[in-house]
CSV table of C-alpha atoms in Angstrom, one decimal:
chain,number,residue,atom,x,y,z
A,1,MET,CA,-26.5,27.3,-12.8
A,2,LYS,CA,-26.5,23.8,-14.2
A,3,TYR,CA,-22.9,24.0,-15.2
A,4,TYR,CA,-21.8,24.8,-11.8
A,5,THR,CA,-23.8,21.9,-10.4
A,6,VAL,CA,-22.0,19.5,-13.0
A,7,PHE,CA,-18.6,21.0,-12.1
A,8,ILE,CA,-19.2,20.5,-8.2
A,9,ILE,CA,-20.5,17.1,-8.7
A,10,GLY,CA,-17.4,16.2,-10.7
A,11,LEU,CA,-15.1,18.0,-8.2
A,12,LEU,CA,-16.6,15.8,-5.4
A,13,PHE,CA,-16.0,12.4,-7.3
A,14,SER,CA,-12.5,13.5,-8.3
A,15,CYS,CA,-11.7,14.0,-4.6
A,16,SER,CA,-12.8,10.7,-3.2
A,17,GLY,CA,-9.4,9.3,-2.7
A,18,THR,CA,-9.4,6.9,-5.3
A,19,PRO,CA,-5.9,7.1,-7.2
A,20,SER,CA,-5.8,7.2,-10.9
A,21,LEU,CA,-2.1,6.6,-11.7
A,22,VAL,CA,-0.5,7.6,-15.0
A,23,LEU,CA,3.0,6.2,-15.9
A,24,ASN,CA,5.4,8.9,-17.2
A,25,GLU,CA,8.8,10.4,-16.7
A,26,GLU,CA,7.4,13.5,-15.3
A,27,GLU,CA,5.4,12.0,-12.5
A,28,PRO,CA,7.3,9.3,-10.6
A,29,ILE,CA,5.2,6.8,-8.7
A,30,GLU,CA,6.3,5.4,-5.3
A,31,ILE,CA,4.4,2.6,-3.4
A,32,GLU,CA,5.1,1.7,0.1
A,33,TYR,CA,3.6,-1.3,1.8
A,34,ALA,CA,4.1,-2.1,5.5
A,35,PHE,CA,3.2,-5.0,7.7
A,36,SER,CA,3.4,-4.4,11.5
A,37,ASP,CA,3.7,-7.6,13.3
A,38,ALA,CA,2.0,-8.4,16.7
A,39,SER,CA,3.6,-7.8,20.0
A,40,VAL,CA,5.6,-10.8,20.5
A,41,SER,CA,9.2,-11.4,21.8
A,42,PRO,CA,11.9,-9.8,19.6
A,43,GLU,CA,13.2,-13.3,18.5
A,44,TYR,CA,9.7,-14.1,16.8
A,45,HIS,CA,8.7,-10.2,15.8
A,46,ARG,CA,8.9,-9.4,12.1
A,47,SER,CA,7.6,-6.4,10.7
A,48,TYR,CA,8.5,-5.5,7.1
A,49,THR,CA,8.3,-2.8,4.6
A,50,ILE,CA,8.2,-3.2,0.7
A,51,SER,CA,8.8,0.0,-1.3
A,52,ILE,CA,8.4,0.0,-4.9
A,53,ASP,CA,9.2,2.5,-7.7
A,54,LYS,CA,9.4,1.9,-11.6
A,55,SER,CA,13.0,0.5,-11.4
A,56,LEU,CA,13.4,-1.2,-7.9
A,57,VAL,CA,11.8,-3.4,-5.3
A,58,SER,CA,13.3,-2.7,-1.7
A,59,ILE,CA,12.3,-5.0,1.1
A,60,SER,CA,13.5,-4.4,4.7
A,61,VAL,CA,12.6,-6.7,7.7
A,62,ASP,CA,13.0,-5.7,11.2
A,63,SER,CA,12.2,-6.6,14.8
A,64,TYR,CA,11.1,-3.7,16.6
A,65,GLY,CA,13.1,-1.3,14.6
A,66,ASP,CA,16.2,-3.3,14.6
A,67,ILE,CA,16.8,-3.9,10.9
A,68,LEU,CA,17.6,-7.7,10.3
A,69,THR,CA,17.8,-7.9,6.6
A,70,VAL,CA,17.3,-5.5,3.4
A,71,GLU,CA,17.1,-6.9,-0.2
A,72,ASN,CA,16.9,-4.6,-3.3
A,73,GLN,CA,16.0,-6.0,-6.5
A,74,PRO,CA,15.2,-4.5,-10.0
A,75,ILE,CA,11.6,-4.5,-11.3
A,76,ASP,CA,10.9,-4.9,-14.9
A,77,ILE,CA,8.7,-2.1,-16.2
A,78,ASP,CA,6.2,-4.5,-17.4
A,79,GLU,CA,5.8,-5.8,-13.8
A,80,PHE,CA,5.5,-2.1,-12.6
A,81,THR,CA,2.9,-1.4,-15.3
A,82,ALA,CA,0.9,-4.5,-14.3
A,83,LEU,CA,1.0,-3.2,-10.6
A,84,ILE,CA,-0.2,0.2,-11.5
A,85,GLU,CA,-2.9,-1.3,-13.7
A,86,THR,CA,-4.1,-3.5,-10.6
A,87,ILE,CA,-3.9,-0.4,-8.4
A,88,ASN,CA,-6.1,1.7,-11.0
A,89,ALA,CA,-8.7,-1.3,-11.1
A,90,SER,CA,-9.0,-1.8,-7.5
A,91,ASN,CA,-11.1,1.4,-6.6
A,92,LEU,CA,-9.0,2.1,-3.6
A,93,THR,CA,-10.3,4.8,-1.2
A,94,SER,CA,-7.9,6.2,1.5
A,95,GLY,CA,-9.0,5.4,4.9
A,96,ARG,CA,-8.7,3.2,8.0
A,97,ASN,CA,-10.6,0.4,9.3
A,98,THR,CA,-10.8,0.6,13.2
A,99,PRO,CA,-11.9,-2.2,15.6
A,100,ASP,CA,-14.9,-1.6,17.8
A,101,GLU,CA,-12.9,-2.1,20.8
A,102,PRO,CA,-9.1,-1.9,21.2
A,103,CYS,CA,-7.1,-5.1,21.4
A,104,ASP,CA,-3.6,-6.1,22.3
A,105,GLY,CA,-1.0,-7.6,20.2
A,106,GLY,CA,-2.8,-7.3,16.9
A,107,THR,CA,-1.2,-6.9,13.5
A,108,GLY,CA,-1.7,-4.1,10.9
A,109,GLU,CA,-0.8,-3.3,7.4
A,110,SER,CA,-0.4,0.3,5.6
A,111,LEU,CA,-0.3,1.3,2.0
A,112,THR,CA,0.9,4.7,0.7
A,113,ILE,CA,1.0,5.7,-2.7
A,114,LYS,CA,2.7,8.9,-4.0
A,115,GLU,CA,2.7,10.3,-7.4
A,116,SER,CA,5.4,13.3,-7.9
A,117,GLY,CA,6.1,13.3,-4.2
A,118,ALA,CA,2.4,14.1,-3.4
A,119,GLU,CA,0.3,11.4,-1.5
A,120,VAL,CA,-2.4,10.2,-3.5
A,121,TYR,CA,-3.5,7.1,-1.4
A,122,ASN,CA,-3.1,6.1,2.2
A,123,GLY,CA,-4.7,3.3,4.0
A,124,TYR,CA,-4.2,1.5,7.2
A,125,PHE,CA,-5.8,-1.8,8.0
A,126,ASP,CA,-6.1,-3.1,11.6
A,127,HIS,CA,-6.4,-6.7,12.0
A,128,CYS,CA,-8.2,-6.2,15.3
A,129,ALA,CA,-11.1,-4.7,13.4
A,130,ASP,CA,-13.4,-6.6,11.1
A,131,ASP,CA,-12.5,-7.3,7.5
A,132,VAL,CA,-11.6,-4.1,5.5
A,133,PRO,CA,-14.9,-2.5,4.2
A,134,ALA,CA,-15.7,-2.9,0.6
A,135,SER,CA,-16.0,0.9,0.3
A,136,MET,CA,-12.1,1.0,0.6
A,137,GLY,CA,-11.7,-0.9,-2.5
A,138,ASP,CA,-10.2,-4.2,-3.5
A,139,ILE,CA,-7.1,-3.8,-1.3
A,140,GLY,CA,-6.4,-7.5,-1.1
A,141,VAL,CA,-5.8,-7.7,-4.6
A,142,VAL,CA,-3.2,-4.9,-4.4
A,143,ILE,CA,-1.4,-6.4,-1.4
A,144,ASP,CA,-1.2,-9.8,-3.3
A,145,ALA,CA,0.3,-8.1,-6.4
A,146,ILE,CA,2.9,-6.3,-4.1
A,147,HIS,CA,3.8,-9.5,-2.5
A,148,ALA,CA,4.3,-11.2,-5.7
A,149,LEU,CA,7.1,-8.7,-6.5
A,150,ALA,CA,8.8,-10.0,-3.2
A,151,PRO,CA,9.3,-13.5,-4.1
A,152,ASN,CA,12.1,-14.1,-1.3
A,153,LEU,CA,9.9,-12.6,1.6
A,154,GLU,CA,9.3,-15.8,3.4
A,155,GLU,CA,12.9,-16.6,3.6
A,156,MET,CA,13.7,-13.2,4.7
A,157,LEU,CA,11.3,-13.5,7.5
A,158,ASP,CA,12.8,-16.7,9.1
């Protein structure tokens, strides 16, 4: 009986949504971060997506769905490995922070991580809400690491 209890407790903790990514050829890892800009007139609206895999960082900037610019740049395997280590150390838990009351014109961010095509993490962060709860992990560190891989982003947003 105690073996079943240990197994069930282990199963509960393994399904918490915290990714534990492993770098290898058989299980490709794909990371997609998206920033959704506030509702402003099209000439000022800038949303963007940063997609990363072991060999490429792709940045796409749009205004209400109209693609303004796309940039693809190679990523060094050491940089990708460092990003994976940052993700693994951040104790991310899938989820969504939601505002107590709806607001108009707010911004949002999302992060999706796939391993071998299967989603292992999905988080959405609404900036109309309070800060991201600590229970969702250290998402700020991960987003900063992703932004560091897109050094031309500020220029692309102009």
